[in-house]
Short mmCIF file of C-alpha atoms in Angstrom, two decimals:
data_model
loop_
_atom_site.label_atom_id
_atom_site.label_comp_id
_atom_site.label_asym_id
_atom_site.label_seq_id
_atom_site.Cartn_x
_atom_site.Cartn_y
_atom_site.Cartn_z
CA MET A 1 19.82 5.72 -24.32
CA ALA A 2 18.88 9.62 -23.12
CA ARG A 3 16.75 9.71 -25.54
CA LEU A 4 15.27 6.39 -24.68
CA LEU A 5 14.63 7.37 -20.66
CA LYS A 6 12.80 10.67 -21.93
CA MET A 7 9.91 8.30 -23.31
CA PRO A 8 6.75 7.79 -21.62
CA LEU A 9 6.90 4.81 -19.00
CA LEU A 10 4.04 3.07 -20.39
CA VAL A 11 6.12 2.86 -23.49
CA ILE A 12 9.17 1.68 -21.82
CA LEU A 13 7.13 -0.76 -20.30
CA ILE A 14 5.52 -2.12 -23.34
CA GLY A 15 8.87 -2.31 -24.84
CA ILE A 16 10.26 -4.22 -21.65
CA GLY A 17 7.01 -6.82 -21.77
CA ALA A 18 7.86 -6.96 -25.33
CA VAL A 19 11.21 -8.47 -25.23
CA THR A 20 11.19 -10.30 -22.00
CA MET A 21 8.51 -12.23 -24.45
CA TYR A 22 11.43 -13.76 -26.14
CA LEU A 23 12.60 -15.63 -23.19
CA PRO A 24 9.40 -18.00 -22.98
CA ALA A 25 9.56 -18.28 -27.07
CA SER A 26 12.81 -19.60 -26.89
CA HIS A 27 11.70 -21.94 -24.08
CA ALA A 28 9.12 -23.26 -26.07
CA PHE A 29 10.88 -23.74 -29.11
CA MET A 30 13.80 -25.61 -27.25
CA LEU A 31 10.96 -28.05 -25.93
CA GLY A 32 9.71 -28.16 -29.46
CA ASN A 33 6.22 -26.83 -28.59
CA TYR A 34 6.45 -24.44 -31.75
CA PRO A 35 2.75 -22.87 -31.29
CA VAL A 36 3.46 -21.78 -28.20
CA ALA A 37 6.88 -20.29 -29.11
CA ARG A 38 5.13 -18.78 -32.25
CA ALA A 39 2.98 -17.08 -30.26
CA PHE A 40 5.05 -15.24 -27.92
CA PHE A 41 7.47 -14.74 -30.81
CA TYR A 42 4.83 -12.73 -33.19
CA SER A 43 3.57 -10.96 -29.95
CA ALA A 44 6.75 -9.82 -28.89
CA THR A 45 7.53 -8.63 -32.40
CA VAL A 46 4.46 -6.61 -32.99
CA LEU A 47 4.81 -5.02 -29.75
CA LEU A 48 8.15 -3.82 -30.10
CA VAL A 49 6.84 -2.27 -33.36
CA LEU A 50 4.06 -0.77 -31.71
CA ALA A 51 6.36 0.66 -29.00
CA ALA A 52 8.68 2.24 -31.64
CA MET A 53 5.64 3.94 -33.14
CA LEU A 54 4.67 5.20 -30.25
CA ALA A 55 8.00 6.48 -28.84
CA ILE A 56 7.79 8.58 -32.35
CA ALA A 57 4.69 10.02 -31.64
CA THR A 58 5.28 11.05 -28.08
CA ALA A 59 9.00 12.27 -29.03
CA GLY A 60 9.28 15.73 -27.51
CA ARG A 61 6.37 15.62 -25.18
CA ARG A 62 6.17 17.57 -21.85
CA THR A 63 4.34 17.19 -18.74
CA ARG A 64 3.46 19.94 -16.12
CA ASN A 65 2.50 17.78 -13.15
CA MET A 66 5.05 15.51 -12.84
CA ALA A 67 3.87 14.17 -9.47
CA ARG A 68 0.26 13.71 -11.53
CA SER A 69 1.86 12.35 -14.37
CA GLN A 70 3.97 9.75 -12.41
CA LEU A 71 0.98 8.37 -10.39
CA ALA A 72 -1.27 8.27 -13.68
CA SER A 73 1.67 5.99 -15.18
CA LEU A 74 1.32 3.97 -12.41
CA LEU A 75 -2.37 3.62 -12.70
CA GLY A 76 -1.97 3.20 -16.39
CA ALA A 77 0.58 0.42 -16.09
CA TYR A 78 -1.63 -1.71 -14.37
CA LEU A 79 -4.71 -1.05 -16.85
CA VAL A 80 -2.34 -1.49 -20.13
CA MET A 81 0.18 -4.17 -19.27
CA PRO A 82 -2.19 -6.99 -18.38
CA VAL A 83 -3.68 -6.58 -21.53
CA VAL A 84 -0.10 -6.27 -23.55
CA MET A 85 0.91 -9.49 -21.39
CA ALA A 86 -2.70 -11.34 -22.31
CA LEU A 87 -1.82 -11.28 -25.71
CA PRO A 88 0.68 -13.94 -26.28
CA PHE A 89 -1.02 -16.13 -23.37
CA GLN A 90 -4.22 -16.38 -24.95
CA GLN A 91 -2.83 -17.14 -28.62
CA ALA A 92 -0.99 -19.83 -26.74
CA VAL A 93 -4.00 -21.37 -24.92
CA GLN A 94 -6.85 -21.89 -27.80
CA ASP A 95 -9.42 -23.01 -25.58
CA THR A 96 -9.46 -19.54 -23.48
CA SER A 97 -11.17 -16.42 -23.69
CA PHE A 98 -9.30 -13.27 -23.64
CA LEU A 99 -11.36 -12.16 -20.25
CA ASN A 100 -9.49 -15.22 -18.85
CA ALA A 101 -6.13 -14.42 -20.19
CA TRP A 102 -6.53 -11.11 -18.99
CA PHE A 103 -7.20 -11.79 -15.63
CA GLU A 104 -4.65 -14.66 -15.53
CA MET A 105 -1.99 -11.64 -16.08
CA LEU A 106 -3.64 -9.02 -14.05
CA SER A 107 -3.29 -11.44 -10.91
CA CYS A 108 0.23 -12.41 -11.63
CA PHE A 109 1.34 -8.64 -12.38
CA THR A 110 -0.43 -7.29 -9.17
CA THR A 111 1.60 -10.32 -7.49
CA THR A 112 -2.04 -11.72 -6.51
CA GLY A 113 -0.97 -15.07 -7.72
CA ALA A 114 -5.02 -16.23 -8.31
CA THR A 115 -5.12 -18.44 -11.19
CA LEU A 116 -8.19 -19.55 -13.59
CA TYR A 117 -6.03 -22.66 -14.50
CA GLU A 118 -5.79 -24.76 -11.24
CA THR A 119 -5.02 -27.88 -13.05
CA PRO A 120 -0.91 -27.69 -14.00
CA GLY A 121 -1.23 -29.86 -16.98
CA ARG A 122 -3.70 -27.45 -19.00
CA LEU A 123 -1.13 -25.38 -19.44
CA ALA A 124 2.26 -25.62 -21.17
CA PRO A 125 5.99 -25.61 -19.48
CA SER A 126 6.63 -21.90 -21.17
CA LEU A 127 3.14 -20.65 -20.20
CA HIS A 128 4.26 -21.41 -16.50
CA LEU A 129 7.55 -19.53 -16.59
CA TRP A 130 5.08 -17.00 -18.43
CA ARG A 131 3.15 -16.59 -15.53
CA ALA A 132 6.19 -16.74 -13.06
CA MET A 133 8.15 -13.99 -15.23
CA VAL A 134 4.79 -11.59 -15.18
CA GLY A 135 5.13 -11.63 -11.21
CA TRP A 136 8.54 -11.00 -11.08
CA LEU A 137 8.46 -8.19 -13.28
CA GLY A 138 5.28 -6.98 -11.24
CA GLY A 139 6.91 -7.25 -7.79
CA TYR A 140 9.62 -5.36 -9.40
CA PHE A 141 7.65 -2.93 -10.91
CA VAL A 142 6.00 -2.52 -7.30
CA LEU A 143 9.83 -2.18 -5.52
CA VAL A 144 10.60 0.91 -8.40
CA MET A 145 7.32 2.64 -7.97
CA ALA A 146 7.02 2.58 -4.11
CA VAL A 147 11.05 3.83 -3.80
CA ALA A 148 10.66 6.33 -6.98
CA VAL A 149 7.15 7.35 -6.88
CA LEU A 150 5.17 6.72 -3.92
CA ALA A 151 7.60 7.00 -0.92
CA PRO A 152 8.50 11.13 -2.09
CA LEU A 153 4.85 11.77 -2.37
CA ASN A 154 4.12 10.40 1.01
CA LEU A 155 2.32 7.34 0.10
CA GLY A 156 3.20 3.94 0.33
CA GLY A 157 3.33 3.82 4.26
CA ALA A 158 5.87 6.72 4.16
CA GLU A 159 2.92 9.07 5.00
CA VAL A 160 3.48 7.25 8.84
CA ILE A 161 7.19 8.33 8.86
CA SER A 162 6.99 11.40 7.71
CA GLY A 163 3.74 12.79 9.38
CA ARG A 164 2.92 14.72 6.28
CA PRO A 165 0.18 14.81 3.96
CA PRO A 166 -0.36 12.22 1.87
CA GLY A 167 0.17 13.14 -2.01
CA ARG A 168 2.08 15.91 -0.99
CA ALA A 169 5.96 16.03 -1.65
CA ALA A 170 8.02 14.55 1.42
CA THR A 171 10.82 16.82 3.16
CA GLY A 172 13.57 16.55 0.73
CA ALA A 173 12.08 15.03 -2.22
CA GLY A 174 10.87 18.23 -3.89
CA GLU A 175 12.55 16.93 -6.99
CA ILE A 176 9.52 15.05 -8.02
CA SER A 177 7.83 17.78 -9.05
CA HIS A 178 10.34 20.68 -9.94
CA ILE A 179 13.67 19.65 -10.18
CA ALA A 180 14.65 16.15 -11.48
CA ASP A 181 13.83 14.40 -14.63
CA PRO A 182 11.14 11.89 -14.02
CA ALA A 183 12.63 9.11 -16.14
CA GLU A 184 15.95 9.88 -14.58
CA ARG A 185 14.94 9.35 -11.42
CA LEU A 186 12.92 6.00 -11.98
CA ALA A 187 16.10 4.71 -13.87
CA ARG A 188 18.48 5.27 -11.22
CA HIS A 189 16.42 3.57 -8.68
CA ALA A 190 15.78 0.87 -10.87
CA LEU A 191 19.29 0.16 -11.83
CA ALA A 192 19.99 0.69 -7.63
CA LEU A 193 17.42 -2.27 -7.23
CA LEU A 194 17.74 -4.40 -10.12
CA PRO A 195 21.25 -6.39 -9.31
CA ALA A 196 20.24 -7.15 -5.60
CA TYR A 197 16.48 -8.23 -6.89
CA ALA A 198 17.49 -9.95 -9.83
CA GLY A 199 20.69 -11.48 -7.81
CA LEU A 200 18.97 -12.88 -4.74
CA THR A 201 15.91 -14.30 -7.16
CA LEU A 202 19.09 -15.97 -8.80
CA VAL A 203 20.63 -17.07 -5.49
CA LEU A 204 17.48 -18.52 -4.67
CA TRP A 205 16.93 -20.44 -7.98
CA VAL A 206 20.63 -22.06 -7.53
CA ALA A 207 19.94 -23.25 -3.95
CA LEU A 208 16.51 -24.93 -4.89
CA LEU A 209 18.03 -26.78 -7.57
CA THR A 210 20.28 -27.92 -4.89
CA ALA A 211 17.54 -29.02 -2.85
CA GLY A 212 16.35 -31.16 -5.69
CA GLU A 213 13.86 -29.10 -7.39
CA PRO A 214 13.14 -29.57 -10.93
CA GLY A 215 14.49 -26.47 -13.39
CA LEU A 216 11.46 -24.93 -13.85
CA VAL A 217 9.62 -25.53 -10.78
CA ALA A 218 12.62 -23.93 -8.60
CA LEU A 219 12.77 -21.05 -11.16
CA SER A 220 9.22 -20.29 -10.47
CA HIS A 221 9.42 -20.48 -6.58
CA ALA A 222 12.52 -17.98 -6.57
CA MET A 223 10.62 -15.71 -8.91
CA SER A 224 7.26 -16.00 -7.06
CA THR A 225 9.13 -15.69 -3.65
CA LEU A 226 11.00 -12.50 -4.29
CA SER A 227 7.79 -10.91 -5.76
CA THR A 228 5.62 -12.65 -3.01
CA SER A 229 3.24 -13.60 -5.80
CA GLY A 230 3.19 -16.73 -4.62
CA ILE A 231 2.92 -18.45 -8.19
CA THR A 232 3.69 -22.17 -8.58
CA PRO A 233 3.58 -24.48 -12.06
CA GLY A 234 2.53 -27.38 -9.81
CA GLN A 235 0.60 -28.39 -6.77
CA GLY A 236 2.49 -25.95 -4.02
CA LEU A 237 5.46 -26.69 -2.72
CA GLN A 238 5.34 -30.45 -2.86
CA THR A 239 8.81 -31.11 -4.54
CA SER A 240 10.60 -28.49 -2.35
CA GLY A 241 10.95 -30.80 0.79
CA LEU A 242 12.17 -29.39 4.11
CA LEU A 243 15.26 -27.93 2.68
CA GLY A 244 13.44 -26.09 0.11
CA GLU A 245 10.90 -24.83 2.43
CA MET A 246 13.75 -23.25 4.56
CA LEU A 247 15.32 -21.22 1.71
CA ILE A 248 12.14 -20.33 0.69
CA PHE A 249 11.38 -18.86 4.46
CA LEU A 250 14.42 -17.16 4.60
CA PHE A 251 14.25 -15.12 1.36
CA LEU A 252 10.27 -14.52 2.34
CA CYS A 253 12.05 -12.64 4.94
CA LEU A 254 13.15 -10.02 2.70
CA ALA A 255 9.23 -9.00 2.24
CA ILE A 256 9.13 -7.65 6.13
CA SER A 257 11.17 -4.58 6.10
CA ARG A 258 12.25 -2.23 3.30
CA ARG A 259 15.72 -1.95 4.52
CA THR A 260 16.64 -5.63 2.80
CA LEU A 261 17.23 -3.88 -0.59
CA PRO A 262 18.95 -0.85 -1.72
CA GLY A 263 17.58 2.51 -2.70
CA ALA A 264 15.22 3.11 0.17
CA GLY A 265 16.44 6.63 1.30
CA LEU A 266 13.55 8.20 1.21
CA VAL A 267 11.76 6.06 3.77
CA ASN A 268 13.43 6.06 6.53
CA SER A 269 16.33 3.48 6.82
CA THR A 270 18.47 4.88 9.59
CA GLY A 271 18.94 3.15 12.82
CA PRO A 272 20.41 -0.59 13.52
CA PHE A 273 18.34 -3.47 11.54
CA ARG A 274 17.56 -5.41 15.03
CA SER A 275 15.60 -2.32 16.28
CA ASP A 276 13.52 -1.84 12.73
CA PRO A 277 10.10 -1.50 13.89
CA GLU A 278 8.70 -4.08 11.38
CA VAL A 279 11.31 -6.68 11.76
CA TRP A 280 10.23 -6.30 15.46
CA MET A 281 6.44 -6.37 14.81
CA ALA A 282 6.47 -9.26 12.52
CA THR A 283 8.77 -11.30 14.46
CA VAL A 284 6.28 -10.72 17.70
CA ILE A 285 3.40 -11.63 15.15
CA VAL A 286 4.73 -14.72 13.67
CA LEU A 287 5.53 -16.36 17.20
CA ILE A 288 2.72 -15.64 18.79
CA VAL A 289 0.32 -16.83 16.09
CA THR A 290 2.70 -19.88 15.48
CA PHE A 291 2.57 -20.47 19.36
CA LEU A 292 -1.55 -20.15 19.42
CA LEU A 293 -1.99 -22.42 16.72
CA VAL A 294 0.72 -25.42 17.88
CA LEU A 295 -1.23 -25.12 21.13
CA ARG A 296 -4.56 -25.39 19.39
CA SER A 297 -3.48 -28.13 17.40
CA TRP A 298 -1.94 -29.75 20.22
CA ILE A 299 -4.90 -29.33 22.17
CA GLY A 300 -7.02 -31.32 19.51
CA ALA A 301 -4.45 -34.23 19.19
CA ILE A 302 -5.03 -34.66 22.97
CA VAL A 303 -8.64 -35.59 22.10
CA VAL A 304 -7.68 -37.96 19.44
CA GLU A 305 -5.42 -39.58 22.20
CA ASP A 306 -2.13 -38.30 19.75
CA ALA A 307 -0.48 -35.23 22.00
CA ALA A 308 2.79 -37.78 22.81
CA ASN A 309 3.83 -37.78 19.00
CA VAL A 310 6.74 -35.83 18.75
CA PRO A 311 7.90 -35.98 15.40
CA SER A 312 4.01 -34.91 14.52
CA LEU A 313 4.59 -31.97 17.08
CA LEU A 314 7.75 -30.67 15.29
CA ARG A 315 6.03 -30.81 11.69
CA VAL A 316 3.20 -29.07 13.07
CA ILE A 317 5.53 -26.20 14.34
CA TRP A 318 7.57 -26.26 11.33
CA GLY A 319 4.69 -26.11 8.83
CA THR A 320 2.76 -23.44 10.78
CA LEU A 321 5.55 -21.14 11.31
CA PHE A 322 6.21 -21.00 7.49
CA THR A 323 2.72 -20.48 6.65
CA THR A 324 2.36 -17.96 9.17
CA LEU A 325 5.35 -16.16 7.51
CA SER A 326 3.99 -16.93 3.97
CA PHE A 327 0.31 -15.43 4.28
CA LEU A 328 2.15 -12.22 6.64
CA THR A 329 3.86 -11.24 3.76
CA THR A 330 0.83 -11.81 1.38
CA THR A 331 2.86 -14.83 -0.55
CA GLY A 332 0.13 -17.58 -0.26
CA PHE A 333 2.83 -20.63 -0.19
CA VAL A 334 1.58 -23.34 2.21
CA SER A 335 4.03 -25.90 4.03
CA GLN A 336 3.62 -29.35 3.20
CA ASP A 337 3.53 -29.95 6.98
CA TRP A 338 0.42 -27.63 7.15
CA THR A 339 -1.70 -30.29 6.03
CA ALA A 340 -0.63 -32.60 8.89
CA THR A 341 -1.42 -30.04 11.28
CA ARG A 342 -5.19 -30.98 10.21
CA LEU A 343 -4.39 -34.40 10.22
CA TRP A 344 -2.73 -34.43 13.69
CA SER A 345 -5.33 -31.95 15.51
CA GLY A 346 -8.73 -33.33 13.46
CA LEU A 347 -9.52 -29.58 13.51
CA GLU A 348 -10.26 -27.57 10.50
CA THR A 349 -8.00 -25.16 8.55
CA PRO A 350 -7.81 -21.62 10.83
CA GLY A 351 -8.85 -20.11 7.89
CA LEU A 352 -9.82 -16.53 10.30
CA VAL A 353 -6.53 -16.28 11.33
CA LEU A 354 -4.83 -16.32 7.75
CA LEU A 355 -7.00 -13.60 6.83
CA ALA A 356 -6.12 -11.53 9.56
CA LEU A 357 -2.37 -12.06 8.57
CA THR A 358 -2.94 -11.37 5.12
CA ILE A 359 -4.73 -7.88 6.13
CA LEU A 360 -1.90 -6.86 8.35
CA GLY A 361 0.66 -7.87 5.08
CA GLY A 362 4.25 -7.05 5.27
CA GLY A 363 6.84 -4.32 4.88
CA ALA A 364 6.37 -0.69 3.64
CA ALA A 365 8.36 -0.28 0.11
CA THR A 366 8.38 -3.91 -0.52
CA THR A 367 6.42 -6.42 -2.89
CA ALA A 368 4.02 -7.56 0.04
CA GLY A 369 0.34 -6.50 0.14
CA GLY A 370 -2.15 -5.50 2.98
CA VAL A 371 -2.10 -2.62 5.58
CA LYS A 372 1.52 -3.01 5.97
CA LEU A 373 3.10 -3.69 9.17
CA LEU A 374 4.47 -0.01 9.54
CA ARG A 375 1.29 1.49 9.81
CA VAL A 376 0.35 -1.25 12.21
CA TYR A 377 2.86 -0.36 14.24
CA ALA A 378 2.38 3.21 14.18
CA LEU A 379 -1.20 2.30 15.86
CA PHE A 380 0.40 0.14 18.38
CA ARG A 381 2.23 2.83 19.82
CA HIS A 382 -0.60 5.18 19.57
CA GLY A 383 -2.46 3.00 21.42
CA GLU A 384 0.24 2.13 24.07
CA ARG A 385 0.92 5.78 24.68
CA GLU A 386 -2.51 6.80 25.53
CA LEU A 387 -2.84 3.86 27.86
CA GLU A 388 0.35 5.17 29.59
CA ARG A 389 -1.20 8.97 29.76
CA ILE A 390 -4.38 7.18 31.07
CA ILE A 391 -2.33 5.44 33.98
CA HIS A 392 0.11 8.43 34.42
CA PRO A 393 -1.82 11.64 32.89
CA THR A 394 1.24 14.45 33.36
CA SER A 395 3.81 11.88 31.93
CA ILE A 396 5.51 12.62 28.55
CA GLY A 397 6.13 10.55 25.87
CA GLY A 398 9.88 10.51 24.83
CA ALA A 399 12.05 8.33 22.40
CA GLY A 400 12.64 11.59 20.03
CA GLU A 401 10.82 13.50 17.66
CA ALA A 402 10.33 10.94 14.75
CA ALA A 403 9.06 8.45 17.31
CA ARG A 404 6.39 11.13 18.80
CA ARG A 405 5.65 12.31 14.79
CA MET A 406 4.66 8.79 14.21
CA ARG A 407 2.44 8.22 17.17
CA ARG A 408 0.98 11.41 16.38
CA GLU A 409 0.13 12.35 12.90
CA GLY A 410 1.58 8.88 11.80
CA ALA A 411 -0.73 7.05 13.35
CA TYR A 412 -3.86 9.39 12.65
CA VAL A 413 -3.10 8.67 9.05
CA ALA A 414 -2.44 4.81 9.50
CA TRP A 415 -6.21 5.05 10.90
CA ILE A 416 -7.76 6.72 8.14
CA PHE A 417 -6.08 4.23 5.88
CA PHE A 418 -7.30 1.31 7.82
CA MET A 419 -10.90 2.65 7.54
CA LEU A 420 -10.72 3.27 3.97
CA PHE A 421 -9.22 -0.30 3.54
CA ALA A 422 -12.47 -1.68 5.37
CA MET A 423 -14.62 0.71 3.31
CA SER A 424 -12.92 -1.36 0.12
CA ILE A 425 -13.65 -4.51 1.85
CA ALA A 426 -17.25 -3.66 2.29
CA LEU A 427 -17.82 -2.17 -1.26
CA ILE A 428 -15.94 -4.97 -2.79
CA ASN A 429 -17.93 -7.60 -1.01
CA GLY A 430 -20.89 -5.66 -1.18
CA ALA A 431 -20.62 -5.83 -5.25
CA LEU A 432 -20.00 -9.41 -5.02
CA GLY A 433 -22.83 -10.15 -3.16
CA LEU A 434 -25.35 -8.18 -5.36
CA ILE A 435 -24.38 -10.48 -8.42
CA GLY A 436 -25.42 -13.56 -5.93
CA ILE A 437 -21.91 -14.93 -4.24
CA PRO A 438 -22.64 -15.71 -0.75
CA PHE A 439 -21.24 -13.34 2.14
CA GLU A 440 -18.39 -15.67 3.44
CA THR A 441 -17.48 -16.54 0.11
CA GLY A 442 -17.23 -12.89 -1.09
CA MET A 443 -15.32 -12.28 1.93
CA VAL A 444 -12.56 -14.44 1.13
CA LEU A 445 -12.38 -13.73 -2.38
CA THR A 446 -12.42 -9.40 -1.40
CA LEU A 447 -9.56 -10.12 0.80
CA SER A 448 -7.63 -12.33 -1.41
CA ALA A 449 -7.79 -9.54 -4.36
CA LEU A 450 -7.32 -6.65 -1.81
CA THR A 451 -4.14 -8.23 -0.15
CA THR A 452 -2.32 -9.45 -3.26
CA THR A 453 -3.00 -13.24 -1.87
CA GLY A 454 -4.58 -15.35 -4.54
CA PRO A 455 -3.89 -18.64 -2.66
CA LEU A 456 -6.07 -17.63 0.23
CA ALA A 457 -9.16 -18.33 -1.53
CA GLY A 458 -8.54 -22.23 -1.83
CA LEU A 459 -7.67 -22.31 2.25
CA ALA A 460 -9.26 -19.74 4.01
CA THR A 461 -12.65 -22.01 4.05
CA GLU A 462 -13.50 -25.69 4.48
CA THR A 463 -14.80 -26.07 0.99
CA PRO A 464 -12.23 -24.23 -1.23
CA VAL A 465 -13.09 -21.29 -3.58
CA SER A 466 -12.29 -21.70 -7.26
CA PHE A 467 -11.52 -18.41 -9.50
CA ALA A 468 -12.20 -20.88 -12.34
CA GLU A 469 -16.06 -20.83 -11.51
CA LEU A 470 -16.45 -17.43 -11.26
CA GLY A 471 -18.90 -15.42 -13.80
CA THR A 472 -17.59 -12.42 -15.87
CA LEU A 473 -18.80 -9.88 -13.52
CA ALA A 474 -17.12 -11.41 -10.42
CA LYS A 475 -13.87 -11.59 -12.39
CA LEU A 476 -14.14 -7.77 -13.27
CA ILE A 477 -15.16 -6.66 -9.54
CA LEU A 478 -12.06 -8.86 -8.05
CA ALA A 479 -9.77 -7.27 -11.06
CA PHE A 480 -10.81 -4.01 -9.54
CA ALA A 481 -9.98 -4.85 -6.18
CA MET A 482 -6.49 -6.45 -7.04
CA VAL A 483 -5.79 -3.19 -8.96
CA LEU A 484 -7.13 -1.19 -5.87
CA GLY A 485 -5.21 -3.05 -3.37
CA ARG A 486 -2.11 -2.96 -5.20
CA LEU A 487 -2.08 0.69 -5.49
CA GLU A 488 -3.50 1.65 -2.21
CA THR A 489 -6.47 3.66 -1.47
CA LEU A 490 -4.51 6.88 -0.65
CA ALA A 491 -2.97 6.67 -4.00
CA LEU A 492 -5.57 6.80 -5.61
CA LEU A 493 -7.34 9.51 -3.84
CA ALA A 494 -3.98 11.58 -4.17
CA PHE A 495 -4.34 11.01 -8.13
CA PHE A 496 -7.97 12.14 -8.57
CA ALA A 497 -7.87 14.79 -5.86
CA PRO A 498 -7.57 18.36 -7.63
CA ASP A 499 -4.13 20.07 -7.45
CA GLY A 500 -5.60 23.00 -5.36
CA TRP A 501 -7.31 20.59 -2.80
CA ARG A 502 -3.89 19.13 -2.32
CA ARG A 503 -2.03 22.71 -1.71
CA GLN A 504 -4.78 23.46 0.91
CA THR A 505 -4.48 20.02 2.69
CA GLY A 506 -0.57 20.45 2.59
CA LYS A 507 -1.13 24.02 4.16
CA SER A 508 -3.90 23.32 6.85
#
């Protein structure tokens, strides 16, 4: 085991990916789908041999800069693993190109959930299982790297709490570049997170089975909920029912705050849960958005003379509440009662509101994408303090040192991230415009990729946007956007910045 942990992270990931391929191979074999079973079995065996050869070739390798090495491994995982995972997928789907298979796997691994195979019958059940598994593994990988790598380097939202420059080791986390072996640190956090992550997935799977969902659908929805990938083997949540949606809603709350899973000690998990800023911010946003959308629908129902329909009103309230939380956590599940909103009010889908929710995103060090609630909270507190100073210029801001640090340095870094995020939107949308995609369609696709919310493209506009109809260049641009949205711009800047520049930034 000690020798295994000393292998490069990419080699370990390739080995894990190969081992997991035996599960869909066994599933396909049990269903009698032998071509799909062979594709996964042969790919898994070849990749295991490749991983063993790479492990031998890299034995005894030493890394000088641990922090830079971990960021490189994080970036390399999104470059290599989708290629590895696309091998059996492309072999099992004979009438697809490797580009499409790679895009599908990248979308799953980044927990985006944008699919090129919109007709459920196009793929065999074992391939739907593989999509959900890749998304689940991608969510787990995000959690481990967020806690073990990004948080100690003041990235991924931790910079808002610490107030220190992004890319520089946080207080008490100097081990990332000097003391602890990176493999041991990753293994420690991975083992701490796995029981809770896998256990909660199992609990939700059993609960959805009890609620009446078929086995494969329930497992896919359980994996997609915990990883916030929004991957489904059918047409959304049609088989879930009200009870199934309530169960999914409950587990979606895990993506609001990093404190719901163990192993987040480096990102400040002290204080009562009810006073957690991310929980507080998410609750306020969900309730306000739900109230405004329900009010909008009720006013529309008055026009069509159906405002007194109480059952329809209750369905609209639930559908809006569920969908609001789903898109805030960048999952993209849509309640069955969301359609009732349009039928009851006669109004179009509030796509702009859904776009805004995905931009805000979920909690830091969770599987959710977007800007993250912690950064929004820091800017909110900074604005609140500035208004207070305008009214009372001689007032003194209280609430302790941590709160003052968040209002000052934390808000400053959060604002920089917002500007980088806005620049990313402009660059990606501009690139899509250069290849002939209209502005509105390009904006929806850009935000869908950057916020890792693939289902957003089919719901934000009156005419659903299909990823399958995009050309090669558009897919490559959106693939880059998905990786950028998953890694975050600050992490990429910290990786490409020279070591001397980072030291100077930390001293200034």
